[in-house]
Coordinates of C-alpha atoms and ligand atoms in Angstrom, one line a residue:
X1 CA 251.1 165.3 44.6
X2 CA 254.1 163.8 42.6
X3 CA 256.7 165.6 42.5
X4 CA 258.5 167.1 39.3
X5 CA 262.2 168.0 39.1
X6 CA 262.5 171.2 38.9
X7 CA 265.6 172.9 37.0
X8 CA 266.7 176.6 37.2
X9 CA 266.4 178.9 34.1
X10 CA 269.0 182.2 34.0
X11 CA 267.4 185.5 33.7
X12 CA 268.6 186.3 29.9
X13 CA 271.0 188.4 28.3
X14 CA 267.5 190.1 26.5
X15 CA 266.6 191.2 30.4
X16 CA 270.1 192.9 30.7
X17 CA 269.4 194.4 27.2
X18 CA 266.4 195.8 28.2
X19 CA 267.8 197.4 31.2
X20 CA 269.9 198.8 28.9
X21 CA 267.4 200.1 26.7
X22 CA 265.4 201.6 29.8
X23 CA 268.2 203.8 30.7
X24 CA 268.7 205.1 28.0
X25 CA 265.6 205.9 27.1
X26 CA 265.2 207.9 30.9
X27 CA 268.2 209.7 30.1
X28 CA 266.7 211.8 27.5
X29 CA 264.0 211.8 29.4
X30 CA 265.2 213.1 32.5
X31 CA 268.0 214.6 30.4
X32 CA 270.9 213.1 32.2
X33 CA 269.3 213.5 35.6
X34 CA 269.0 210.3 37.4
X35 CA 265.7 208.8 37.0
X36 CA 263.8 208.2 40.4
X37 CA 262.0 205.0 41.4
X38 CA 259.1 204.3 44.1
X39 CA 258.6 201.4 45.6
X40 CA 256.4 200.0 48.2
X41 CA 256.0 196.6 49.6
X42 CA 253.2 194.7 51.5
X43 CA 252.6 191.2 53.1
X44 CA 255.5 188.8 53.4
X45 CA 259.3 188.5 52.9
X46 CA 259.1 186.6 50.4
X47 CA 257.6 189.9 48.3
X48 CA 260.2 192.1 50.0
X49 CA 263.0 189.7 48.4
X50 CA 260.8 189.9 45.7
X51 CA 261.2 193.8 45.3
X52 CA 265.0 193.5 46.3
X53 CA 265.0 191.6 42.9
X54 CA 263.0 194.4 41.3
X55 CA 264.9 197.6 42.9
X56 CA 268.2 195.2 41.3
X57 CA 267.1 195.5 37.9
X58 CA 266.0 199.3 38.1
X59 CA 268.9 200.0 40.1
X60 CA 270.8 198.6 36.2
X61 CA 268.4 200.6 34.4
X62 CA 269.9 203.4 35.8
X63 CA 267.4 204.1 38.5
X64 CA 268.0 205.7 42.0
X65 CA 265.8 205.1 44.8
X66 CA 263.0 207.6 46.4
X67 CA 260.8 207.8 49.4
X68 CA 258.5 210.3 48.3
X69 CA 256.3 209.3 45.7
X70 CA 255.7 212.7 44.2
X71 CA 259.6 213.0 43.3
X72 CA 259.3 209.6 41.4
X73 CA 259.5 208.9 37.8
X74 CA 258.3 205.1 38.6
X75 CA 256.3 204.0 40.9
X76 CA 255.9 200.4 41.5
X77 CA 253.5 198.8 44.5
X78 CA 253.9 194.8 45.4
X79 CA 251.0 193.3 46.3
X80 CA 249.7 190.6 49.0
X81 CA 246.2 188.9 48.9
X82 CA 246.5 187.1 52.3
X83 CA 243.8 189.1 53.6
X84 CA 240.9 191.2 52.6
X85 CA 242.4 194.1 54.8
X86 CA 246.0 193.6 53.0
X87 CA 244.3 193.9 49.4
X88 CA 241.9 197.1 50.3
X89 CA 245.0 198.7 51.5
X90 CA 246.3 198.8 47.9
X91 CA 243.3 199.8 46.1
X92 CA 243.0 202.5 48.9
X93 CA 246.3 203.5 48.3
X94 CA 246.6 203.1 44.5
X95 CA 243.4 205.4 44.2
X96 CA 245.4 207.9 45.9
X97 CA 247.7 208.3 43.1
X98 CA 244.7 209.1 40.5
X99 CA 246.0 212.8 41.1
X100 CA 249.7 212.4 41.2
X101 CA 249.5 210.7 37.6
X102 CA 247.0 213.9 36.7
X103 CA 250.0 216.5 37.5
X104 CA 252.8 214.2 36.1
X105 CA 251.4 212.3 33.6
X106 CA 255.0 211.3 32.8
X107 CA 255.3 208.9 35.8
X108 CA 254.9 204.8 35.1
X109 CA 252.4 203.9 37.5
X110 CA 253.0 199.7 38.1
X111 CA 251.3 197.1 40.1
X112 CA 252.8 193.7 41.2
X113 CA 252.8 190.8 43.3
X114 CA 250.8 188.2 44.8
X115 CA 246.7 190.0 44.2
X116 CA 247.9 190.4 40.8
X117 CA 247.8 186.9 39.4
X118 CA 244.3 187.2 40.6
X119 CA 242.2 187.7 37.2
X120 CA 239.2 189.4 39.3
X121 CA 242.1 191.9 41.0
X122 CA 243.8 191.9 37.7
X123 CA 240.3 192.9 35.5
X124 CA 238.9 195.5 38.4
X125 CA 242.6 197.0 38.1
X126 CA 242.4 197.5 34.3
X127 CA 238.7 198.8 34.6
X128 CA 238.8 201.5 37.6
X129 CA 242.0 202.3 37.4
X130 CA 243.3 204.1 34.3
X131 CA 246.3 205.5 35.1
X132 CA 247.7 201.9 36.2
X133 CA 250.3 201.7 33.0
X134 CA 251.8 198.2 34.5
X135 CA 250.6 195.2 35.7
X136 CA 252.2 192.0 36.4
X137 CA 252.3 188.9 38.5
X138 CA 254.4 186.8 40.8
X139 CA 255.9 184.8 38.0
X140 CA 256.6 187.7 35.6
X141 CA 260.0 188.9 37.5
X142 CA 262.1 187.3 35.3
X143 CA 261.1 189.5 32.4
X144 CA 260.2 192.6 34.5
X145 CA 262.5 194.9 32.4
X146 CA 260.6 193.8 28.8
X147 CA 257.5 194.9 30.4
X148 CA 258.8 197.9 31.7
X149 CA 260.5 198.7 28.5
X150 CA 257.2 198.0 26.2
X151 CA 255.1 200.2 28.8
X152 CA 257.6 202.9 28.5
X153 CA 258.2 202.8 24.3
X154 CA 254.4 202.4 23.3
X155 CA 252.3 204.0 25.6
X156 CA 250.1 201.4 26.0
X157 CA 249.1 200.2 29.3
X158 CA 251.0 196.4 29.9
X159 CA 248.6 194.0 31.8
X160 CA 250.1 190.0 32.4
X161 CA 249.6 187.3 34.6
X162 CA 252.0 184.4 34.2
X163 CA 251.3 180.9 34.0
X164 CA 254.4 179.8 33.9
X165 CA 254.7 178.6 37.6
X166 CA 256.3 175.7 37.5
X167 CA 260.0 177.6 36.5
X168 CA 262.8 179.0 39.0
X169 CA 264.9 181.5 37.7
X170 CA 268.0 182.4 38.8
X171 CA 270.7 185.1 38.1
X172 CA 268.7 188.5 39.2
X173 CA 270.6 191.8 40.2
X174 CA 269.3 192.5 43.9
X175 CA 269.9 195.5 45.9
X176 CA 268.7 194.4 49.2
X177 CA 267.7 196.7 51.6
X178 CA 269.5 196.1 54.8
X179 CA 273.1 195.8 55.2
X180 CA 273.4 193.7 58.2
X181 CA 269.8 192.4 58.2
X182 CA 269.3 190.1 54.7
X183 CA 266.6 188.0 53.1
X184 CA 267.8 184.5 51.4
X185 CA 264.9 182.6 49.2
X186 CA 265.6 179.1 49.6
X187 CA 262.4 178.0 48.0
X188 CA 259.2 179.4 46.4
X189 CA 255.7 178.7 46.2
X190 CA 253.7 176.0 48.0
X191 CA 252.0 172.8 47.5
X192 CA 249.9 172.5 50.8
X193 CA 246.5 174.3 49.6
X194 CA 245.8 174.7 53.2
X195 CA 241.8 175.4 52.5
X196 CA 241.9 179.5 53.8
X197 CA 245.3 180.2 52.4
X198 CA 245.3 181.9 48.7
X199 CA 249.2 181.9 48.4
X200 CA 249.7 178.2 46.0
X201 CA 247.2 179.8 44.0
X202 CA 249.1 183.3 43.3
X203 CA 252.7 181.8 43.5
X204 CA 252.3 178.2 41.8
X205 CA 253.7 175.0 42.6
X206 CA 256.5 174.6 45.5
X207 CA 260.1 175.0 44.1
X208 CA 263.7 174.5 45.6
X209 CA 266.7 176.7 44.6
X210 CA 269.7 174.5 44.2
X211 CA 271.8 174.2 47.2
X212 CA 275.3 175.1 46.2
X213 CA 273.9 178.6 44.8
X214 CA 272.1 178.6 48.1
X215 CA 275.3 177.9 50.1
X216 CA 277.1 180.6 47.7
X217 CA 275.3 183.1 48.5
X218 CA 275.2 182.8 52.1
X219 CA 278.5 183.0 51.9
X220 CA 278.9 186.2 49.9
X221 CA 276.6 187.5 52.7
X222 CA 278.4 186.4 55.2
X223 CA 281.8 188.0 54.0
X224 CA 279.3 191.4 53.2
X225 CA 279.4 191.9 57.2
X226 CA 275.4 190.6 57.1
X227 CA 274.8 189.6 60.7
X228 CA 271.3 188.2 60.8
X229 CA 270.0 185.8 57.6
X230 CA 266.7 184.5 57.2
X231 CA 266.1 181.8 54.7
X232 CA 262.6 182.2 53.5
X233 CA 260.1 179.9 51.9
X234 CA 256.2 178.8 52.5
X235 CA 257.3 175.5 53.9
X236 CA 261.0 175.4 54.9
X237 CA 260.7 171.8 55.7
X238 CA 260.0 170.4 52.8
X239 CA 263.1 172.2 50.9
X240 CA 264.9 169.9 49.1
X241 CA 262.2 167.9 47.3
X242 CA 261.8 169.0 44.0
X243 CA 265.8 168.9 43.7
X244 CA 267.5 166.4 41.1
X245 CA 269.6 165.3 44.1
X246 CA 266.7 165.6 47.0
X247 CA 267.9 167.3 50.1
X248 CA 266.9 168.2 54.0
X249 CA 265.7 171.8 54.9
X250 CA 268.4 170.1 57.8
X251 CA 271.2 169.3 55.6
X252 CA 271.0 172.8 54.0
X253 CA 271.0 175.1 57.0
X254 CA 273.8 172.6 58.9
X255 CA 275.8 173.5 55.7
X256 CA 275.5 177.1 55.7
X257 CA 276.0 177.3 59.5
X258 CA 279.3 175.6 58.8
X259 CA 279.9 178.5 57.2
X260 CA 282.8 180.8 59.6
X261 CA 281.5 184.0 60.8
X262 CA 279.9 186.3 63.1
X263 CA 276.3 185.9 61.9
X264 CA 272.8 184.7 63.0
X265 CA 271.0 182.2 60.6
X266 CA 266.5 182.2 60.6
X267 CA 264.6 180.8 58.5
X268 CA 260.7 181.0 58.0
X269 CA 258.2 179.8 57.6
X270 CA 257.8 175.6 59.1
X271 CA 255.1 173.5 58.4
X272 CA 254.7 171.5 61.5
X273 CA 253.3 168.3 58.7
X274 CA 257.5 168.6 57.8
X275 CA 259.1 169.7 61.1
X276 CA 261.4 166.8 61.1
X277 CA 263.6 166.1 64.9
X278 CA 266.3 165.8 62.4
X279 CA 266.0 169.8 62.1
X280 CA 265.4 170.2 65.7
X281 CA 268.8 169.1 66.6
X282 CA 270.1 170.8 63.6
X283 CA 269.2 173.8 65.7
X284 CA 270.1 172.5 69.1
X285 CA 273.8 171.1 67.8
X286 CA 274.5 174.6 65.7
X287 CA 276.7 177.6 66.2
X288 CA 275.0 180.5 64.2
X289 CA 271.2 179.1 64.1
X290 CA 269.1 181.1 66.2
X291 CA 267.3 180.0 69.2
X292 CA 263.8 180.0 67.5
X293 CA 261.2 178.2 66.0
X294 CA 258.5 180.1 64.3
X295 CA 255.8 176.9 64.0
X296 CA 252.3 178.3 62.8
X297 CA 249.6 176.0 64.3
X298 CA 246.6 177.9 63.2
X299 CA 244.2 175.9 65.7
X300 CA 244.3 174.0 68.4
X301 CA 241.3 171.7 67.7
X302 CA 241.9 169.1 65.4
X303 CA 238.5 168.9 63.9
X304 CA 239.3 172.7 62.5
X305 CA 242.9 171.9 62.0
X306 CA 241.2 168.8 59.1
X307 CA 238.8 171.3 57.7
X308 CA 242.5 173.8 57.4
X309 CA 243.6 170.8 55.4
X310 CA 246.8 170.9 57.6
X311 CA 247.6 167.6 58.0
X312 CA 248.8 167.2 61.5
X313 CA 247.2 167.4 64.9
X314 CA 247.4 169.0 68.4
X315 CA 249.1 166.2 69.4
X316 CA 251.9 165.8 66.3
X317 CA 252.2 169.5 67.4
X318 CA 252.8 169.2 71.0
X319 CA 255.3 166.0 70.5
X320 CA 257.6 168.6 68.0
X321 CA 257.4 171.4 70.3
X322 CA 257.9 169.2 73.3
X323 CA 261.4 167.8 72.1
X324 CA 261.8 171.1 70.6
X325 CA 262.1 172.3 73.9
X326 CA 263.8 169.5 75.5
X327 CA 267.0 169.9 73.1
X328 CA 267.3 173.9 73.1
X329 CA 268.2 176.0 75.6
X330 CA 266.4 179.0 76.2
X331 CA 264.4 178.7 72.7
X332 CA 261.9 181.4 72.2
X333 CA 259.0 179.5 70.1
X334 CA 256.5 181.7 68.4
X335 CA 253.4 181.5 66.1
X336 CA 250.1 181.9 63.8
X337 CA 247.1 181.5 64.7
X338 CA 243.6 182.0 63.1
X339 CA 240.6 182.9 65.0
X340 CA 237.1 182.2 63.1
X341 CA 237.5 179.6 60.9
X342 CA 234.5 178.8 59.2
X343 CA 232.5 176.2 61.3
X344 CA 234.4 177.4 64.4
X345 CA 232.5 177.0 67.9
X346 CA 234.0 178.1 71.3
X347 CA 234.8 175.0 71.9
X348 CA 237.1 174.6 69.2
X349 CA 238.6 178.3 70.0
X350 CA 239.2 177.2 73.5
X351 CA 241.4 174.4 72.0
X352 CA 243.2 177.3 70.9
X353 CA 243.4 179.3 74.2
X354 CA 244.7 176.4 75.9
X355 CA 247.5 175.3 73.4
X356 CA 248.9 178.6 73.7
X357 CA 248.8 178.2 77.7
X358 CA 250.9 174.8 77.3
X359 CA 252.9 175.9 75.1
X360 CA 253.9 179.8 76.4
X361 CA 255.1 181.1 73.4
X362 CA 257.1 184.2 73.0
X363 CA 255.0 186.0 70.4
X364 CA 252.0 185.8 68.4
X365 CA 250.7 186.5 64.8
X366 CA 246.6 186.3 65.3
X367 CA 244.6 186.8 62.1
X368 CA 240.9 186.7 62.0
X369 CA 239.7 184.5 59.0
X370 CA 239.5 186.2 56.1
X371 CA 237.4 184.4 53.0
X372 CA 239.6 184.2 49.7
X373 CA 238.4 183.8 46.5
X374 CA 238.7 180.7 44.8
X375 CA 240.0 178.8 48.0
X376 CA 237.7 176.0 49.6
X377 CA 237.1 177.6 52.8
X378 CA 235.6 180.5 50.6
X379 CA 232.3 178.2 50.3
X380 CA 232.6 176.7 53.8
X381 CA 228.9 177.9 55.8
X382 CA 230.3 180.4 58.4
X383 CA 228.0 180.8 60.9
X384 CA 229.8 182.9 63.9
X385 CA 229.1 186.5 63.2
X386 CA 232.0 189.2 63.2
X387 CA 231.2 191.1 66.5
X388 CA 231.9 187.1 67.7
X389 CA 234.8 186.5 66.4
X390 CA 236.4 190.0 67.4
X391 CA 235.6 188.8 71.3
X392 CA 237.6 185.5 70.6
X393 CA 240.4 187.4 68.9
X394 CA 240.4 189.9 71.9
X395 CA 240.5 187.3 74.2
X396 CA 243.1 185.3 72.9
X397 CA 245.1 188.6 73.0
X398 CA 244.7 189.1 76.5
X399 CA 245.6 185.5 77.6
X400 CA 248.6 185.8 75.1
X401 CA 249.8 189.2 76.8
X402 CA 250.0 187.6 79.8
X403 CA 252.1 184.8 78.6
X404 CA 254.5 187.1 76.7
X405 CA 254.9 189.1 80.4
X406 CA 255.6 185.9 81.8
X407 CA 258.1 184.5 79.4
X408 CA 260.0 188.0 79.0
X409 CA 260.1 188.6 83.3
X410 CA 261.7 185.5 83.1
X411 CA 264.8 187.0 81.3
X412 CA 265.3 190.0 84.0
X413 CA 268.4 189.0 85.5
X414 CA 269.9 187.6 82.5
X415 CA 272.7 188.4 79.9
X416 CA 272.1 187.9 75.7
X417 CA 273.7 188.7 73.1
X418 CA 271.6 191.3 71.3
X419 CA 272.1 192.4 67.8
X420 CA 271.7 196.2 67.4
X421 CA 268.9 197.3 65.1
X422 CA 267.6 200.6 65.1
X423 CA 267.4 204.2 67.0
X424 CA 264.0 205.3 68.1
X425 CA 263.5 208.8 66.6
X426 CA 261.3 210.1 69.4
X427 CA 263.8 208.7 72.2
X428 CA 266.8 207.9 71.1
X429 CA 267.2 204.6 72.7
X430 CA 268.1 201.8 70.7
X431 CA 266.4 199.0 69.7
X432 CA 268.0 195.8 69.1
X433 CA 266.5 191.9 69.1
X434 CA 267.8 188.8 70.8
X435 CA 268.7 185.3 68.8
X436 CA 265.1 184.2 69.7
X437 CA 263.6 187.3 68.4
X438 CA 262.7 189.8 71.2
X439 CA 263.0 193.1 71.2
X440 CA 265.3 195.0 73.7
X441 CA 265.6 198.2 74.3
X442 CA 268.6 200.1 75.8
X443 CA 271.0 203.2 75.7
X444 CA 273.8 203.3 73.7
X445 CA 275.1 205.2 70.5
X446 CA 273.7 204.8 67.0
X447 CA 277.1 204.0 65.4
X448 CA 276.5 200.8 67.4
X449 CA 273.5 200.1 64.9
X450 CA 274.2 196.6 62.8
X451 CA 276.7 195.2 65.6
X452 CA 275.9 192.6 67.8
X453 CA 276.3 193.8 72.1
X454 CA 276.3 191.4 75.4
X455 CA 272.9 193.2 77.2
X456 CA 272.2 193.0 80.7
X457 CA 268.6 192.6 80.8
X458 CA 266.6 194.6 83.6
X459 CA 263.3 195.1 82.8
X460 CA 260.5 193.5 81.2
X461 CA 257.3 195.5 79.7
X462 CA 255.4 192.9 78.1
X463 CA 256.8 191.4 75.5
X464 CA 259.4 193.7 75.1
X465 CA 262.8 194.1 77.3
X466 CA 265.0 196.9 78.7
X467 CA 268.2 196.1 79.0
X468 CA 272.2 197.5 79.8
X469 CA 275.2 197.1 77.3
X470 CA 277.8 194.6 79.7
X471 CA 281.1 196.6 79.8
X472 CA 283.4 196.0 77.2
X473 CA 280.4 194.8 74.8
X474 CA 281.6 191.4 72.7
Ligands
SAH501 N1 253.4 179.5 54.7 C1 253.2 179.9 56.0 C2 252.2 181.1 56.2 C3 251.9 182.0 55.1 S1 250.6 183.1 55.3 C4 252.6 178.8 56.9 O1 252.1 177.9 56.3 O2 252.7 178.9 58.0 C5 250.9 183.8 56.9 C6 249.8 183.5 57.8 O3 248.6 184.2 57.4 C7 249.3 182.1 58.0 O4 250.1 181.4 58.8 C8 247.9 182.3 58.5 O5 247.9 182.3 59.9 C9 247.5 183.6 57.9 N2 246.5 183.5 56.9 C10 246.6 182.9 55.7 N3 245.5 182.9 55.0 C11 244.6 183.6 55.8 C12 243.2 183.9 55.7 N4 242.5 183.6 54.6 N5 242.6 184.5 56.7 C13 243.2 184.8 57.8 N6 244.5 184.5 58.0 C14 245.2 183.9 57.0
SF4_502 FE1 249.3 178.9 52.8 FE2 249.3 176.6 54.0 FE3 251.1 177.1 52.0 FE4 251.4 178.3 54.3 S1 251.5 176.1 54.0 S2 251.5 179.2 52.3 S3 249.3 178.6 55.0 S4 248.8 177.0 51.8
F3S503 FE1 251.0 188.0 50.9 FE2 252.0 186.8 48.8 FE3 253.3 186.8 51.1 S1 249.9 186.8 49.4 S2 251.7 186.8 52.6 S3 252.9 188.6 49.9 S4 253.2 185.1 49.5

C-alpha cells in the first residue's frame, strides 16, 4: 500500500469552547457541586491512552473522577472488538446499567471505542439499548466535547462513526492515570490486515505522530518523575513512514533514550515483518530501554502464518530473536500466540509448541481464535471443533508454565533493579516488575511505591519471583 503523508490537525479552539459550555451547563445542573464522571476501559493501551485523552477533556469540563458508577453523572465505557469474549463483556455490562439510567435518568450514558465504528455493534446499540444517550468511534476524539455537549443540550441520543481515518490530531488535554507508570502514542492505526485481526478496520489507516512532539513529551514525562514509559502503536516498527521526513522506530527511541533521567523506556507492539537489527542494537547499546522484546508470532507453522497474512516466517522469526539474544544481556522476550486458526491441524499447533520450546520465552498472551466480522479469516472453513481447540490451548499452557519456571528459577541468586508498583491488599507485600517485565514480590513499605529498588531475588513460583530489597536500596 503507498503511502500518504500524513500531517497533524490541532484539536480546535470550538473543542475548548465546548468544554466550556459543558461545565457550565453541569454547574446548574449539579448546582455548583462538582459533576462526577465514570469511566471504564477494555482491551489495549492504546484505548487506555485513548480514555486518558477523554478523562483530559472532562477533567476541563469541569468534571471530577468516580469509581462507583451509581455516584456518576457521566458514564462513559471504551470499547475493544478483538474478541468475541471482549465485546460480550460490554453488552453484558452495559445492560446492567438499564436500571441505573431508570433511577437517575439524569446520568449521560456513552459508549466508545474500537466495537463502535462497527455499524452492526453500532445499529444493535441504538436498537436494544435505549438509555445509550452517546455513541462514538475511534476517530471521533477530537470532537468528543461537541458530542457531548449536543447530547447534553437536546436530549437527543448522539450516534457517530467517523470516517475520517486518515487524520492525526494533536493538542488533547490528558490526565493520565499513573504517576510514575505512563502511556506515550507514537503511532495509530495499522496497515497489516493481518486476516483475523479487526483492529485496521475500527482504527483506519497506520499514522505517525511527528517526532519532535514525540521527543517533547517524553521529556515533560521524564521531568514529571515518570519512571517507566511505553511508546505504544500496532506496529512500532514501521513508525516513521507516513512522516514528511521518514524516520526509524530506531532513530526515535535512541533519541528519547538520550534523554537524562532515571526512567525505563517500552514500547509495544513489534511486527516481526519490521523488526529491523538496527532496533535490536538500539536496545542492546541503550541506557534506559528495557531489556525486552514483546514480538507476537501468532504461529509457528508457516503455512498458518501465510493464511494470517503475516508476512514473515518461522525462520525470519527465529534469525530476529536469535541476534536478539546474542546482543542483550539477560533479555526477557515475550509473546502472542493464537491457537485455532481456521484450517489449523495438530501439526501446525505443534509448530507452535516447539517454537515456544526454542525460544523459552518469559511470558505468554494465548488467545483462541476468535472470528471477526468483516475480516477474511471470518469466511475461512474452520473445521477443528471448540472442545479441540480448548485441549491445544491447555496444552500449550502447560508446556509454557514450565518454561516460565524455568526461565524465572534461573534468576534465584541474582540481583535487579526492580521498579516498585503496587501493595497487595490481602498481604501487604509489594509488588514491583523488573526492566524485562516480571513480576517480583517482596517486603517493604508502601511509600516505596513508584521508586525503583536493587532486589535480591530468592525465590521463584512460576513465572513470578520473590525477592529481598539489597541494603541501602539505589
Ligand atoms: N498489533 C499487535 C496486536 C494487536 S491485537 C500485533 O500485531 O502484534 C493483540 C493480540 O490479539 C494479537 O497479537 C493476537 O494474538 C490477538 N488477536 C487479534 N485478533 C484476534 C482474533 N480474531 N482472535 C484471537 N486472537 C486475536
Ligand atoms: Fe492486527 Fe496484525 Fe495490525 Fe496487529 S499488525 S493490529 S494483529 S492487523
Ligand atoms: Fe481492542 Fe481496539 Fe486495542 S480492538 S485490542 S482496544 S486497538
Amino acid at each position: 500500500m503507498a503511502d500518504t503523508i500524513i500531517r497533524a490537525d490541532k484539536l480546535s479552539d470550538s473543542q475548548y469552547e465546548y468544554m466550556q459550555l459543558i461545565a457550565e451547563i453541569m454547574e446548574i445542573r449539579k448546582r455548583g457541586e462538582k459533576p462526577l464522571a465514570f469511566i471504564r476501559t477494555y482491551g489495549c493501551q492504546q484505548n487506555v491512552a485513548d480514555s486518558e485523552k477523554i478523562k483530559g477533556m472532562l477533567m476541563k469540563s469541569g468534571f471530577e473522577f468516580t469509581d462507583a458508577p451509581d455516584n456518576a453523572d457521566f458514564i462513559l465505557f471504551n470499547t475493544c472488538a478483538v474478541r468475541e469474549h471482549a465485546e460480550d463483556r460490554v453488552f453484558g455490562n452495559v445492560g446492567a446499567l438499564k436500571n441505573l439510567k431508570r433511577r437517575h435518568p439524569q446520568i449521560l450514558i456513552a459508549l466508545c471505542g474500537c466495537m463502535m465504528e462497527q455499524e452492526h455493534i453500532a445499529n444493535r446499540i441504538y436498537n436494544s439499548f435505549p438509555f445509550v444517550g452517546l455513541v462514538f468511534g475511534t476517530h471521533s476524539l477530537h470532537h468528543f466535547p461537541e458530542l457531548m455537549y449536543n447530547s447534553l443540550v437536546n436530549g437527543k441520543r448522539v450516534f457517530e462513526r467517523g470516517n475520517d481515518d486518515k487524520k492525526i490530531y494533536e493538542g488533547f488535554p490528558v490526565r493520565r492515570d499513573g504517576s510514575f507508570k505512563g502511556w506515550l502514542p507514537i503511532m495509530y492505526g495499522c496497515n497489516n490486515f493481518c486476516t483475523y485481526c479487526i483492529v485496521p478496520y475500527v482504527r483506519g489507516r497506520e499514522r505517525s505522530r511527528d517526532k519532535e512532539l514525540i521527543v517533547s513529551e517524553a521529556c515533560a514525562m521524564i521531568e514529571q518523575g515518570y519512571k517507566d514509559i511505553t511508546l505504544l502503536g500496532q506496529n512500532v516498527n514501521s513508525y516513521g513512514k507516513t512522516l514528511e521526513n521518514p524516520v526509524s522506530f530506531a532513530r526515535l527511541i535512541t533519541e528519547i533514550d538520550s534523554i537524562d533521567g532515571d526512567y525505563w523506556l517500552r514500547f509495544m507492539t513489534s511486527h516481526p515483518k519490521d523488526c529491523s537489527k538496527e532496533l535490536i542494537d538500539a536496545i542492546a547499546g541503550g541506557t534506559h530501554i528495557s531489556k525486552h522484546l514483546h514480538l507476537p508470532f501468532q504461529s509457528g507453522s508457516d503455512r498458518v502464518l501465510k493464511a494470517m497474512n503475516r508476512h514473515y516466517d518461522r525462520k525470519k522469526y527465529l534469525d530476529i530473536i536469535n541476534y536478539a539474544k546474542e546482543k542483550i544481556d539477560g533479555l526477557s522476550l515475550t509473546s502472542d500466540i493464537i491457537v485455532g486458526f481456521p484450517g489449523e491441524t495438530y501439526e501446525d499447533f505443534k509448530q507452535t509448541l516447539s517454537l515456544i520450546r526454542e525460544v523459552e520465552f518469559t511470558s505468554l498472551f494465548t488467545f483462541i481464535f476468535s472470528p471477526r466480522k468483516g475480516t477474511p479469516a471470518e469466511k475461512m472453513d474452520d473445521p477443528v471443533s471448540a472442545e479441540e481447540k480448548s485441549k491445544w490451548f491447555k496444552e500449550l499452557l502447560d508446556v509454557q508454565e514450565e518454561i516460565a519456571a524455568k526461565r524465572c528459577s534461573a534468576m534465584v541468586g541474582k540481583t535487579e533493579k526492580v521498579l516498585i508498583e503496587s501493595v497487595k491488599e490481602k498481604t501487604g507485600e509489594l509488588n514491583g516488575r523488573t526492566s524485562g517485565n516480571i513480576i517480583v514480590e517482596l517486603n517493604g513499605d508502601s511509600s516505596l511505591i513508584g521508586s525503583f529498588q536493587n532486589v535480591r531475588i530468592t525465590k521463584a513460583r512460576n513465572w513470578i519471583l520473590k525477592g529481598e530489597i539489597e541494603n541501602g536500596g539505589i
